[in-house]
Amino acid sequence: MLSPLRTLELLLIAALFSCASFAATPTSGSVTPTTGSKTAWTSSAFGATNGESTCVEGTTCDSFTLTITGAASSYNNKYVNISIAWSLSTNDYDLYIHKGSLTGPVVASSTGGVPQTGEGVSLSPTSLGVGVYVVHVVASTTVPGDSPKGTAVVATAPITPPPPNVTPPTYRNYQSPTGIGDNSGEPSIGDNWNTGRVMTSAVLDTLRVSFNTAVSPATATWVVKNSPLTSITSLDPILFTDRKTGRTFVSQLAGTTSLSEFTDDDGTTYTPSQGAGIASGVDHQTIGGGPFRVCNAQQKSQNPTYCATLTARGPLTSYANAVYYASQDIGLAQMALSQDGGLTYEAAHPMYTLAQCGGLHGHIRVAGDGTVYVPNKNCGGTQGLVSSKDNGLTFTVYKVTGSTPGSSDPSVGIGSKGRVYFGYTDANNHPWIATSDDGGQSWHNNQDLATRLGIKNAVFPEVVAGDNDRATFFFLGTKSAGPGTGDDTTTIFDGVWHAYFASTYNGGQNWVVVDATPSDPVQLGVVCTNGTTCPSGTRNLLDFNDVTIDWHGRVLAAYTDGCITAKCIADGNNSTAQHTKAQNDGTTKASIIREATGLSLFQKYDSTPLKP
């Protein structure tokens, strides 16, 4: 985050140059298949932006058109390495490569932060094809006088940064005290960055958790803070905290409507809400929020009709952020916008039809530029990402290339500059995660994390991101093969489930995977995801968990603990014992895992590491 003085400085400088338009010098170049073939340019971009989608072409970003000539087969075992470099480590530029034109898909990107002085990517023309590529340089936080120098060179080895030399993070488990949170399947969690308090909700209970960091390790105080409307009847509960404003929404599905209230004081008082848009769905509700999408000056001049739509769908009260409610019907899913902080909602708009997506959707995430995302586990035979760029009015469905449908709802985390991290379980119940830098049009670094620790089954993927290059993927996993999420009738599943966290500090190129509960199993036997057909004691964890971060970038995850007695835990730690539903407690105990040590998801705090 920029300091107020730094922000003012950049705004003043940008104002001085606002009437001028600059471009890369030269504006274009080409390379041939010959090793060492090279072209170079100088970028003119400067200023400050919140990612590529908000930059102003010719001012805070500029383009260099690169033509890769020859036949694709001539580049076998060769790469086109594209890089930019500058002098001052206090400046920060980002690099995006579009195929075909500036509006084409992003096929590669590099968006590290200070204090580095360069960004670089590698293209494989053999797989991506030859032809035109647009190299887009975006000024993230910069001042004039330190123009990046760009090069594109044909080489026999790609730019491959080594895995980050980081100590794996550690985690501490906090279980709710006896009598609190004893019926807590599919929990939600939110963190109020203004107060430091954590809110979590499941079934009928809304709980406030305060961590005392004056002692080490920190201790937790759990307090019941139920909402009057949402603590009576439960169908599908959900909680969402707008971490910037501190407002927490608590909701219970009620057919095509929702019983909902919000609190601005962490559960001390509640305000009733309309809860949902008219004609919403009857299942799988979700609430999310974040900035309204707005146009910059360049966009207003180029597309006034679109920008007028955004203005009409902007805030109507002093509450600055948009709030969205979405839910699922038998054949489609709908979303409704609130322009008054969640007090009222418009009529719901369809996100997709049954012909587009047939799986259950995950939870709403809103990017810093106001783009709204909802993941889905089956859109035409792959995982899918539903996106809206007009504040929830219309939607586009993107397929996650190379993925297969799974049994759990997928999840997305959005980096500070718009990078999408898509976490899911595939048809084999392995935990996978992919990244996109163009809102889902194209996907990179799609990785199976099961091989890291010998995981054979995973369930409940949840993702959160901080800086653009940092994210954490939370899921439950077991090293036992077989039908770990089935109905447990044909073959009784024998397995021990633990809570796992996978973290990246270089944009999804490498992931550090940690078992956060190595001696405290979450569940024994099957974690059934087949709904009402699940046998007794196997459906206790219900449909999902949740993950968030605090103001420091510390990861916190809410989960349901199905194995809490001394006998169940001992059986889980005994490799020679049985680990089936017969040995499982089948409990639904509210629990939170809190990152204790290691890097947070905000690089600016690396010099002040986390404390337990």
Coordinates of C-alpha atoms in Angstrom, one line a residue:
M1 CA 0.0 0.0 0.0
L2 CA 1.3 3.4 -0.9
S3 CA 1.9 6.0 1.8
P4 CA -0.3 9.2 1.5
L5 CA 2.7 11.3 0.6
R6 CA 3.9 8.8 -2.0
T7 CA 0.4 8.7 -3.5
L8 CA 0.1 12.5 -3.6
E9 CA 3.6 12.7 -5.3
L10 CA 2.6 10.3 -8.0
L11 CA -0.8 12.0 -8.6
L12 CA 0.9 15.4 -8.9
I13 CA 3.4 14.1 -11.4
A14 CA 0.7 12.3 -13.4
A15 CA -1.3 15.6 -13.5
L16 CA 1.7 17.4 -15.0
F17 CA 1.9 14.9 -17.8
S18 CA -1.9 14.3 -18.2
C19 CA -2.1 16.1 -21.5
A20 CA 0.8 14.3 -23.1
S21 CA 0.8 10.8 -24.6
F22 CA 3.9 8.7 -24.9
A23 CA 4.7 5.4 -26.5
A24 CA 7.4 2.7 -26.5
T25 CA 10.5 3.6 -28.6
P26 CA 10.5 2.0 -31.1
T27 CA 6.9 0.8 -31.2
S28 CA 7.6 -2.6 -32.8
G29 CA 10.3 -5.1 -33.6
S30 CA 10.8 -8.7 -34.6
V31 CA 12.9 -11.8 -33.9
T32 CA 13.8 -14.8 -36.1
P33 CA 14.4 -18.4 -35.1
T34 CA 18.2 -17.9 -35.0
T35 CA 19.5 -18.3 -31.5
G36 CA 20.5 -14.8 -30.3
S37 CA 18.1 -12.9 -32.5
K38 CA 17.2 -9.9 -30.5
T39 CA 15.1 -6.7 -30.5
A40 CA 15.0 -3.9 -27.9
W41 CA 12.9 -0.9 -27.0
T42 CA 12.4 1.7 -24.2
S43 CA 9.1 2.1 -22.4
S44 CA 7.7 5.4 -21.5
A45 CA 5.1 4.3 -18.9
F46 CA 5.2 5.9 -15.5
G47 CA 2.8 6.8 -12.7
A48 CA 0.6 4.5 -10.5
T49 CA -2.1 2.0 -11.4
N50 CA -4.0 -0.8 -9.7
G51 CA -3.2 -3.4 -12.3
E52 CA -3.3 -3.6 -16.1
S53 CA -7.1 -3.1 -16.4
T54 CA -6.9 0.4 -14.9
C55 CA -3.9 1.8 -16.7
V56 CA -4.1 4.6 -19.3
E57 CA -2.4 3.6 -22.6
G58 CA 0.3 6.1 -23.5
T59 CA 0.7 7.3 -19.9
T60 CA 0.7 4.7 -17.1
C61 CA 1.2 1.9 -19.6
D62 CA 2.5 1.4 -23.2
S63 CA 2.8 -1.3 -25.8
F64 CA 5.6 -2.8 -27.9
T65 CA 4.5 -5.0 -30.8
L66 CA 6.7 -8.0 -31.1
T67 CA 6.6 -10.2 -34.2
I68 CA 8.0 -13.7 -33.9
T69 CA 8.8 -14.7 -37.5
G70 CA 9.4 -18.1 -39.1
A71 CA 7.7 -21.4 -38.6
A72 CA 6.7 -22.6 -35.2
S73 CA 8.7 -25.8 -35.8
S74 CA 11.8 -23.7 -36.2
Y75 CA 11.6 -22.9 -32.5
N76 CA 11.9 -26.5 -31.2
N77 CA 13.8 -26.4 -27.9
K78 CA 14.0 -22.6 -28.1
Y79 CA 12.3 -19.8 -26.2
V80 CA 11.7 -16.1 -26.7
N81 CA 12.8 -14.5 -23.5
I82 CA 11.2 -11.1 -22.9
S83 CA 12.3 -8.9 -20.1
I84 CA 12.3 -5.3 -18.9
A85 CA 14.8 -3.7 -16.5
W86 CA 15.1 -0.4 -14.7
S87 CA 17.4 1.2 -12.2
L88 CA 15.6 2.3 -9.0
S89 CA 14.4 -0.5 -6.6
T90 CA 11.7 1.9 -5.3
N91 CA 10.0 1.7 -8.7
D92 CA 7.7 -1.1 -9.7
Y93 CA 6.7 -2.1 -13.3
D94 CA 4.6 -5.0 -14.4
L95 CA 5.0 -7.0 -17.7
Y96 CA 2.1 -8.6 -19.6
I97 CA 2.3 -10.5 -23.0
H98 CA -0.9 -10.5 -25.1
K99 CA -1.3 -12.7 -28.2
G100 CA -2.4 -11.1 -31.4
S101 CA -3.4 -7.7 -30.0
L102 CA -3.7 -5.7 -26.8
T103 CA -7.2 -7.2 -26.3
G104 CA -6.0 -10.7 -26.9
P105 CA -5.4 -13.3 -24.2
V106 CA -2.5 -12.8 -21.7
V107 CA -0.1 -15.7 -22.4
A108 CA 2.5 -14.7 -19.9
S109 CA 3.1 -12.1 -17.2
S110 CA 5.5 -11.0 -14.5
T111 CA 4.2 -8.8 -11.7
G112 CA 6.7 -8.9 -8.8
G113 CA 6.9 -6.0 -6.4
V114 CA 9.6 -3.8 -5.0
P115 CA 12.6 -4.0 -4.4
Q116 CA 13.4 -5.8 -7.6
T117 CA 14.5 -4.0 -10.7
G118 CA 13.2 -6.2 -13.5
E119 CA 10.5 -8.5 -14.8
G120 CA 10.8 -11.4 -17.3
V121 CA 8.9 -14.1 -19.0
S122 CA 9.6 -16.9 -21.6
L123 CA 7.4 -17.8 -24.6
S124 CA 7.5 -21.1 -26.4
P125 CA 6.6 -20.4 -30.0
T126 CA 6.4 -24.1 -30.6
S127 CA 3.4 -24.4 -28.3
L128 CA 2.0 -20.8 -28.5
G129 CA 2.6 -20.2 -32.2
V130 CA 4.5 -17.5 -34.1
G131 CA 3.1 -14.1 -35.2
V132 CA 2.2 -11.0 -33.3
Y133 CA 2.5 -10.5 -29.6
V134 CA 2.0 -7.3 -27.7
V135 CA 4.4 -6.6 -24.8
H136 CA 2.5 -4.4 -22.3
V137 CA 4.5 -2.5 -19.7
V138 CA 2.4 -1.2 -16.8
A139 CA 3.7 1.3 -14.3
S140 CA 2.6 0.1 -10.9
T141 CA 4.3 2.7 -8.6
T142 CA 6.8 4.8 -10.5
V143 CA 8.1 8.2 -11.2
P144 CA 9.5 9.6 -14.5
G145 CA 13.2 9.4 -15.3
D146 CA 13.7 5.6 -14.8
S147 CA 12.3 4.2 -18.1
P148 CA 12.4 0.5 -18.4
K149 CA 14.5 -1.0 -21.1
G150 CA 12.9 -3.9 -22.9
T151 CA 14.5 -6.8 -24.8
A152 CA 13.2 -9.9 -26.6
V153 CA 15.9 -12.5 -27.4
V154 CA 15.7 -16.0 -28.8
A155 CA 17.5 -18.5 -26.4
T156 CA 17.9 -22.2 -25.8
A157 CA 16.8 -22.0 -22.2
P158 CA 13.8 -20.2 -20.6
I159 CA 13.8 -17.6 -17.9
T160 CA 13.1 -19.9 -14.9
P161 CA 13.3 -18.3 -11.5
P162 CA 14.4 -20.8 -8.8
P163 CA 11.8 -21.8 -6.2
P164 CA 11.7 -19.1 -3.5
N165 CA 14.1 -19.8 -0.6
V166 CA 11.5 -19.5 2.1
T167 CA 10.9 -21.3 5.4
P168 CA 7.5 -23.1 5.2
P169 CA 4.9 -21.3 7.3
T170 CA 3.6 -22.9 10.5
Y171 CA 0.1 -22.9 11.8
R172 CA -1.7 -23.2 15.1
N173 CA -5.1 -24.8 15.6
Y174 CA -7.8 -23.1 17.8
Q175 CA -10.9 -25.1 18.7
S176 CA -14.0 -23.5 20.1
P177 CA -14.6 -24.1 23.8
T178 CA -17.1 -26.6 25.1
G179 CA -20.6 -25.4 24.5
I180 CA -19.7 -23.0 21.7
G181 CA -19.6 -23.9 18.1
D182 CA -20.7 -27.5 18.6
N183 CA -22.8 -27.6 15.5
S184 CA -20.7 -25.9 12.8
G185 CA -20.8 -27.6 9.5
E186 CA -19.6 -25.6 6.4
P187 CA -18.3 -22.5 8.2
S188 CA -17.6 -19.1 6.8
I189 CA -14.9 -16.7 8.1
G190 CA -14.1 -13.0 7.8
D191 CA -11.6 -10.7 9.3
N192 CA -12.3 -7.0 10.2
W193 CA -9.1 -5.2 9.3
N194 CA -10.3 -2.2 11.4
T195 CA -10.7 -4.0 14.7
G196 CA -8.7 -7.1 14.2
R197 CA -11.6 -9.3 15.2
V198 CA -12.6 -12.5 13.3
M199 CA -16.2 -13.4 12.6
T200 CA -17.2 -16.9 11.7
S201 CA -20.6 -18.5 11.1
A202 CA -22.0 -22.0 10.6
V203 CA -25.5 -23.5 10.9
L204 CA -27.2 -21.3 13.6
D205 CA -24.2 -19.8 15.3
T206 CA -22.3 -16.6 14.6
L207 CA -19.1 -16.4 16.6
R208 CA -16.7 -13.6 17.3
V209 CA -13.1 -14.6 17.9
S210 CA -10.4 -12.2 19.3
F211 CA -6.7 -13.2 19.3
N212 CA -4.6 -11.9 22.2
T213 CA -1.2 -11.3 20.5
A214 CA 0.4 -9.9 23.7
V215 CA 1.2 -13.5 24.6
S216 CA 3.0 -16.1 22.5
P217 CA 1.5 -18.2 21.2
A218 CA -1.6 -16.0 20.9
T219 CA -4.7 -17.1 22.7
A220 CA -8.3 -17.0 21.4
T221 CA -11.5 -15.8 23.0
W222 CA -14.7 -17.1 21.5
V223 CA -18.0 -15.2 22.0
V224 CA -21.4 -16.0 20.6
K225 CA -22.7 -13.0 18.6
N226 CA -25.9 -14.4 17.0
S227 CA -28.0 -12.4 14.6
P228 CA -31.7 -12.4 15.6
L229 CA -32.9 -13.3 12.1
T230 CA -30.3 -16.0 11.3
S231 CA -30.2 -18.0 14.6
I232 CA -33.6 -19.6 14.3
T233 CA -33.8 -21.7 11.1
S234 CA -30.9 -22.9 9.0
L235 CA -30.8 -24.1 5.4
D236 CA -27.6 -22.7 3.9
P237 CA -25.8 -20.3 6.2
I238 CA -23.2 -17.9 4.9
L239 CA -21.0 -15.1 6.4
F240 CA -19.0 -12.4 4.5
T241 CA -16.9 -9.6 6.0
D242 CA -15.9 -6.7 3.9
R243 CA -12.5 -6.4 5.4
K244 CA -11.9 -2.8 4.3
T245 CA -15.2 -1.4 5.7
G246 CA -15.5 -3.9 8.5
R247 CA -19.2 -4.7 7.7
T248 CA -20.1 -8.4 8.3
F249 CA -23.1 -10.0 6.6
V250 CA -24.8 -13.0 8.1
S251 CA -27.4 -14.9 6.1
Q252 CA -29.6 -18.0 6.0
L253 CA -31.2 -19.2 2.8
A254 CA -35.0 -19.2 2.8
G255 CA -36.2 -20.5 -0.5
T256 CA -35.9 -17.9 -3.2
T257 CA -35.1 -15.3 -0.5
S258 CA -32.7 -15.0 2.4
L259 CA -32.9 -14.1 6.0
S260 CA -30.0 -11.6 6.4
E261 CA -28.6 -9.0 8.7
F262 CA -25.3 -7.0 8.8
T263 CA -23.2 -5.6 11.6
D264 CA -20.7 -2.8 11.7
D265 CA -19.5 -3.5 15.2
D266 CA -18.6 -7.2 15.0
G267 CA -21.9 -8.6 16.2
T268 CA -22.8 -6.2 19.0
T269 CA -25.7 -4.8 17.0
Y270 CA -27.4 -5.9 13.7
T271 CA -29.3 -4.2 10.9
P272 CA -31.9 -6.3 9.0
S273 CA -31.4 -6.6 5.3
Q274 CA -33.6 -7.4 2.3
G275 CA -31.2 -10.3 2.0
A276 CA -31.5 -11.3 -1.6
G277 CA -32.6 -10.1 -5.0
I278 CA -36.1 -10.9 -6.2
A279 CA -36.4 -14.3 -7.8
S280 CA -33.1 -15.6 -6.5
G281 CA -32.2 -19.3 -6.4
V282 CA -33.2 -21.9 -3.8
D283 CA -29.7 -23.4 -3.0
H284 CA -26.1 -22.6 -2.4
Q285 CA -26.2 -19.0 -1.5
T286 CA -23.1 -16.8 -1.4
I287 CA -22.4 -13.1 -0.5
G288 CA -19.4 -11.1 -1.6
G289 CA -18.3 -7.5 -2.0
G290 CA -15.7 -5.1 -3.0
P291 CA -15.1 -2.0 -5.1
F292 CA -17.6 -0.9 -7.7
R293 CA -16.2 -1.1 -11.2
V294 CA -15.6 2.4 -12.7
C295 CA -14.2 3.9 -15.8
N296 CA -11.1 6.0 -16.1
A297 CA -10.9 9.0 -18.3
Q298 CA -9.7 7.1 -21.4
Q299 CA -12.4 4.5 -21.1
K300 CA -15.1 7.2 -20.7
S301 CA -14.1 8.7 -24.0
Q302 CA -13.8 5.4 -25.8
N303 CA -16.9 3.7 -24.5
P304 CA -19.3 6.2 -23.0
T305 CA -22.3 3.8 -23.1
Y306 CA -20.6 1.2 -21.1
C307 CA -19.3 3.7 -18.6
A308 CA -22.8 5.2 -18.2
T309 CA -24.0 1.8 -17.2
L310 CA -21.3 1.5 -14.6
T311 CA -22.2 4.9 -13.2
A312 CA -25.8 4.0 -13.0
R313 CA -24.9 0.8 -11.1
G314 CA -22.6 2.7 -8.7
P315 CA -23.0 3.5 -5.0
L316 CA -26.2 5.2 -3.9
T317 CA -25.2 5.8 -0.3
S318 CA -22.0 6.7 1.6
Y319 CA -21.2 2.9 1.7
A320 CA -18.4 2.8 -0.9
N321 CA -18.4 -0.9 -1.9
A322 CA -20.7 -3.1 -3.9
V323 CA -22.3 -6.0 -2.2
Y324 CA -23.5 -9.1 -4.2
Y325 CA -25.8 -12.0 -3.4
A326 CA -25.9 -15.1 -5.6
S327 CA -27.6 -18.4 -5.4
Q328 CA -28.5 -21.4 -7.5
D329 CA -31.6 -22.8 -9.0
I330 CA -32.1 -26.2 -10.7
G331 CA -31.3 -24.9 -14.2
L332 CA -29.4 -21.7 -13.6
A333 CA -27.8 -19.4 -11.0
Q334 CA -28.5 -15.7 -10.3
M335 CA -26.8 -12.7 -8.8
A336 CA -28.2 -9.5 -7.4
L337 CA -26.4 -6.2 -6.7
S338 CA -26.8 -4.0 -3.6
Q339 CA -25.9 -0.3 -4.2
D340 CA -26.6 0.7 -0.6
G341 CA -24.3 -1.5 1.4
G342 CA -26.5 -4.6 1.6
L343 CA -29.6 -3.0 2.8
T344 CA -31.6 -3.7 -0.4
Y345 CA -30.9 -5.6 -3.6
E346 CA -32.0 -5.3 -7.2
A347 CA -33.8 -8.1 -9.0
A348 CA -31.5 -11.0 -9.7
H349 CA -29.7 -11.4 -13.0
P350 CA -28.9 -14.9 -14.4
M351 CA -25.1 -15.7 -14.3
Y352 CA -25.4 -18.8 -16.6
T353 CA -27.8 -21.4 -17.9
L354 CA -27.8 -25.1 -17.5
A355 CA -26.4 -25.4 -21.0
Q356 CA -23.3 -23.4 -19.9
C357 CA -22.6 -24.8 -16.4
G358 CA -24.2 -27.7 -14.6
G359 CA -22.1 -27.9 -11.4
L360 CA -22.5 -26.1 -8.1
H361 CA -20.8 -22.7 -7.9
G362 CA -18.4 -21.5 -5.3
H363 CA -18.3 -18.2 -3.5
I364 CA -18.2 -14.6 -4.8
R365 CA -14.9 -12.8 -5.0
V366 CA -14.4 -9.2 -6.2
A367 CA -11.2 -7.9 -7.6
G368 CA -9.6 -4.6 -6.9
D369 CA -10.8 -3.2 -10.3
G370 CA -14.4 -4.2 -9.5
T371 CA -14.6 -7.4 -11.6
V372 CA -16.9 -10.0 -10.0
Y373 CA -15.9 -13.7 -10.1
V374 CA -17.8 -16.9 -9.2
P375 CA -16.2 -20.3 -9.8
N376 CA -18.1 -23.4 -10.9
K377 CA -17.0 -27.0 -10.8
N378 CA -18.5 -28.1 -14.1
C379 CA -18.9 -25.8 -17.1
G380 CA -19.1 -27.9 -20.3
G381 CA -16.8 -30.6 -18.9
T382 CA -14.2 -28.4 -17.3
Q383 CA -14.0 -26.2 -14.2
G384 CA -15.4 -22.7 -15.0
L385 CA -15.0 -19.1 -14.0
V386 CA -18.0 -16.8 -14.3
S387 CA -17.1 -13.1 -14.6
S388 CA -18.9 -9.8 -14.6
K389 CA -17.4 -6.5 -15.6
D390 CA -20.5 -4.3 -15.3
N391 CA -21.2 -4.6 -11.6
G392 CA -23.3 -7.8 -11.8
L393 CA -25.5 -7.0 -14.8
T394 CA -24.1 -9.4 -17.5
F395 CA -21.7 -12.4 -17.2
T396 CA -19.2 -14.3 -19.2
V397 CA -18.3 -18.0 -18.6
Y398 CA -14.6 -19.0 -19.1
K399 CA -13.4 -22.6 -19.0
V400 CA -10.3 -23.5 -17.0
T401 CA -8.1 -25.1 -19.7
G402 CA -6.8 -28.6 -18.8
S403 CA -9.1 -29.1 -15.9
T404 CA -11.8 -31.7 -15.2
P405 CA -15.0 -31.5 -13.1
G406 CA -14.7 -32.4 -9.4
S407 CA -16.9 -33.2 -6.4
S408 CA -16.2 -30.0 -4.4
D409 CA -17.0 -26.4 -5.1
P410 CA -13.9 -24.6 -6.5
S411 CA -12.6 -21.3 -5.1
V412 CA -10.8 -18.3 -6.4
G413 CA -8.5 -15.8 -4.7
I414 CA -7.7 -12.5 -6.5
G415 CA -4.3 -10.8 -6.2
S416 CA -3.8 -7.1 -5.7
K417 CA -3.2 -6.5 -9.4
G418 CA -5.9 -8.9 -10.6
R419 CA -4.2 -12.3 -10.9
V420 CA -6.8 -15.0 -10.5
Y421 CA -5.8 -18.1 -8.5
F422 CA -8.3 -20.9 -9.2
G423 CA -8.2 -23.8 -6.7
Y424 CA -10.2 -27.0 -7.4
T425 CA -10.4 -30.7 -7.0
D426 CA -10.4 -32.7 -10.3
A427 CA -12.2 -35.9 -11.3
N428 CA -9.6 -37.9 -9.4
N429 CA -10.1 -35.7 -6.2
H430 CA -6.6 -34.3 -6.5
P431 CA -6.0 -30.7 -5.4
W432 CA -5.2 -28.5 -8.4
I433 CA -4.6 -24.8 -8.8
A434 CA -4.2 -22.6 -11.9
T435 CA -3.6 -18.9 -12.5
S436 CA -4.9 -16.4 -15.0
D437 CA -3.8 -12.8 -15.7
D438 CA -6.6 -11.9 -18.1
G439 CA -9.7 -12.6 -16.0
G440 CA -10.0 -16.2 -17.1
Q441 CA -9.4 -16.0 -20.9
S442 CA -6.2 -18.0 -20.6
W443 CA -4.6 -20.1 -17.8
H444 CA -1.1 -20.9 -16.7
N445 CA 0.8 -23.0 -14.1
N446 CA -2.1 -25.5 -13.7
Q447 CA -0.5 -27.7 -11.1
D448 CA -1.5 -30.9 -9.3
L449 CA -0.4 -30.4 -5.7
A450 CA -1.2 -34.0 -4.7
T451 CA 2.3 -35.2 -5.4
R452 CA 3.9 -32.8 -2.9
L453 CA 3.0 -34.9 0.2
G454 CA 1.5 -38.0 -1.3
I455 CA -2.1 -36.8 -1.2
K456 CA -4.5 -39.2 -2.9
N457 CA -7.9 -37.4 -2.1
A458 CA -8.7 -33.8 -1.4
V459 CA -11.9 -31.9 -0.6
F460 CA -13.2 -28.4 0.1
P461 CA -10.6 -26.2 -1.8
E462 CA -10.4 -22.6 -0.6
V463 CA -8.1 -19.9 -1.9
V464 CA -7.1 -16.4 -0.7
A465 CA -4.6 -14.0 -2.2
G466 CA -2.8 -10.9 -1.1
D467 CA -0.1 -9.4 -3.2
N468 CA -0.4 -10.4 -6.9
D469 CA 2.4 -13.0 -6.5
R470 CA 1.2 -14.4 -3.2
A471 CA -1.7 -16.7 -2.4
T472 CA -2.6 -19.6 -0.1
F473 CA -4.7 -22.7 -1.1
F474 CA -6.4 -24.4 1.9
F475 CA -7.9 -27.9 1.6
L476 CA -8.5 -31.1 3.4
G477 CA -6.5 -34.1 2.2
T478 CA -5.8 -37.8 2.9
K479 CA -3.0 -40.0 1.7
S480 CA -5.4 -42.9 1.3
A481 CA -6.5 -43.9 -2.2
G482 CA -10.0 -44.9 -3.1
P483 CA -13.4 -43.3 -3.0
G484 CA -12.7 -40.7 -0.3
T485 CA -15.7 -38.5 -1.1
G486 CA -18.2 -41.3 -2.1
D487 CA -21.2 -42.7 -0.3
D488 CA -19.1 -45.4 1.4
T489 CA -21.5 -48.2 0.6
T490 CA -19.7 -50.4 -1.9
T491 CA -16.2 -50.1 -0.4
I492 CA -15.7 -48.8 3.1
F493 CA -13.1 -46.0 2.9
D494 CA -10.2 -46.2 5.3
G495 CA -8.4 -42.9 5.6
V496 CA -7.1 -40.1 7.8
W497 CA -7.9 -36.5 6.8
H498 CA -5.7 -33.5 7.6
A499 CA -5.8 -29.8 6.9
Y500 CA -3.3 -28.7 4.3
F501 CA -2.1 -25.2 3.2
A502 CA -0.2 -24.6 -0.1
S503 CA 1.4 -21.1 -0.4
T504 CA 3.0 -19.4 -3.4
Y505 CA 5.3 -16.4 -3.2
N506 CA 6.1 -16.2 -7.0
G507 CA 2.8 -16.0 -8.7
G508 CA 1.9 -19.7 -8.8
Q509 CA 5.1 -21.0 -10.3
N510 CA 6.0 -22.9 -7.1
W511 CA 3.9 -24.0 -4.1
V512 CA 5.0 -24.8 -0.5
V513 CA 2.7 -27.4 0.9
V514 CA 2.3 -27.9 4.7
D515 CA 0.2 -30.3 6.8
A516 CA -1.2 -28.0 9.4
T517 CA -2.7 -30.8 11.6
P518 CA -0.1 -33.6 11.4
S519 CA -1.1 -35.1 14.8
D520 CA -4.7 -33.9 15.0
P521 CA -6.8 -35.5 12.3
V522 CA -9.9 -33.6 11.0
Q523 CA -11.9 -36.7 10.0
L524 CA -11.5 -40.5 9.8
G525 CA -13.1 -42.4 7.0
V526 CA -15.0 -40.9 4.1
V527 CA -15.9 -37.2 3.7
C528 CA -19.1 -37.7 1.8
T529 CA -20.1 -35.0 -0.7
N530 CA -23.2 -36.8 -2.2
G531 CA -25.8 -34.8 -0.3
T532 CA -28.8 -36.5 1.2
T533 CA -27.7 -39.9 0.1
C534 CA -24.7 -39.9 2.4
P535 CA -24.7 -42.5 5.2
S536 CA -25.0 -41.3 8.8
G537 CA -21.9 -39.8 10.2
T538 CA -20.2 -39.2 6.9
R539 CA -21.8 -35.9 5.9
N540 CA -20.9 -34.0 9.1
L541 CA -18.5 -31.6 7.4
L542 CA -21.2 -30.6 4.8
D543 CA -20.0 -28.7 1.7
F544 CA -17.1 -26.3 2.3
N545 CA -14.7 -24.6 4.5
D546 CA -13.4 -21.0 4.2
V547 CA -10.1 -19.0 4.3
T548 CA -9.2 -15.3 4.7
I549 CA -6.3 -13.0 5.7
D550 CA -5.9 -10.3 8.3
W551 CA -4.5 -6.8 7.7
H552 CA -0.9 -8.2 8.1
G553 CA -1.6 -10.8 5.4
R554 CA -1.7 -13.7 8.0
V555 CA -3.8 -16.6 6.8
L556 CA -6.8 -17.8 8.9
A557 CA -9.0 -20.7 7.9
A558 CA -12.3 -21.9 9.4
Y559 CA -13.1 -25.6 9.2
T560 CA -15.3 -28.2 10.8
D561 CA -13.5 -30.8 13.0
G562 CA -15.1 -34.2 12.8
C563 CA -12.6 -36.0 15.1
I564 CA -12.2 -34.4 18.5
T565 CA -12.1 -37.1 21.2
A566 CA -8.9 -38.6 22.5
K567 CA -9.8 -42.0 21.1
C568 CA -10.5 -40.7 17.6
I569 CA -7.3 -38.7 17.5
A570 CA -5.3 -41.6 18.8
D571 CA -6.8 -43.9 16.2
G572 CA -5.9 -41.4 13.5
N573 CA -2.3 -41.3 14.7
N574 CA -2.0 -45.1 14.8
S575 CA -1.0 -46.3 11.4
T576 CA -2.0 -49.9 12.2
A577 CA -5.6 -49.0 13.4
Q578 CA -8.7 -48.8 11.2
H579 CA -9.7 -45.3 10.1
T580 CA -13.3 -45.7 8.8
K581 CA -16.5 -43.9 9.7
A582 CA -16.9 -46.4 12.6
Q583 CA -13.8 -44.9 14.3
N584 CA -14.8 -41.3 13.4
D585 CA -16.6 -39.0 15.9
G586 CA -18.8 -37.5 13.3
T587 CA -18.7 -34.2 15.2
T588 CA -19.2 -30.7 13.7
K589 CA -16.9 -28.6 16.0
A590 CA -16.0 -25.0 15.0
S591 CA -12.2 -24.6 14.6
I592 CA -9.9 -22.0 13.2
I593 CA -6.3 -22.5 11.9
R594 CA -4.2 -19.4 12.2
E595 CA -0.8 -18.9 10.5
A596 CA 1.8 -18.7 13.3
T597 CA 5.1 -18.1 11.6
G598 CA 6.4 -17.5 8.1
L599 CA 5.9 -15.0 5.3
S600 CA 2.5 -13.3 5.1
L601 CA 0.7 -12.7 1.8
F602 CA 1.9 -9.0 1.9
Q603 CA 5.5 -8.6 0.9
K604 CA 5.8 -5.2 2.6
Y605 CA 5.7 -7.0 6.0
D606 CA 8.5 -9.4 5.2
S607 CA 10.9 -7.3 7.4
T608 CA 8.4 -7.8 10.4
P609 CA 7.7 -11.5 10.3
L610 CA 4.7 -13.1 11.9
K611 CA 4.7 -14.1 15.5
P612 CA 2.9 -17.1 16.9

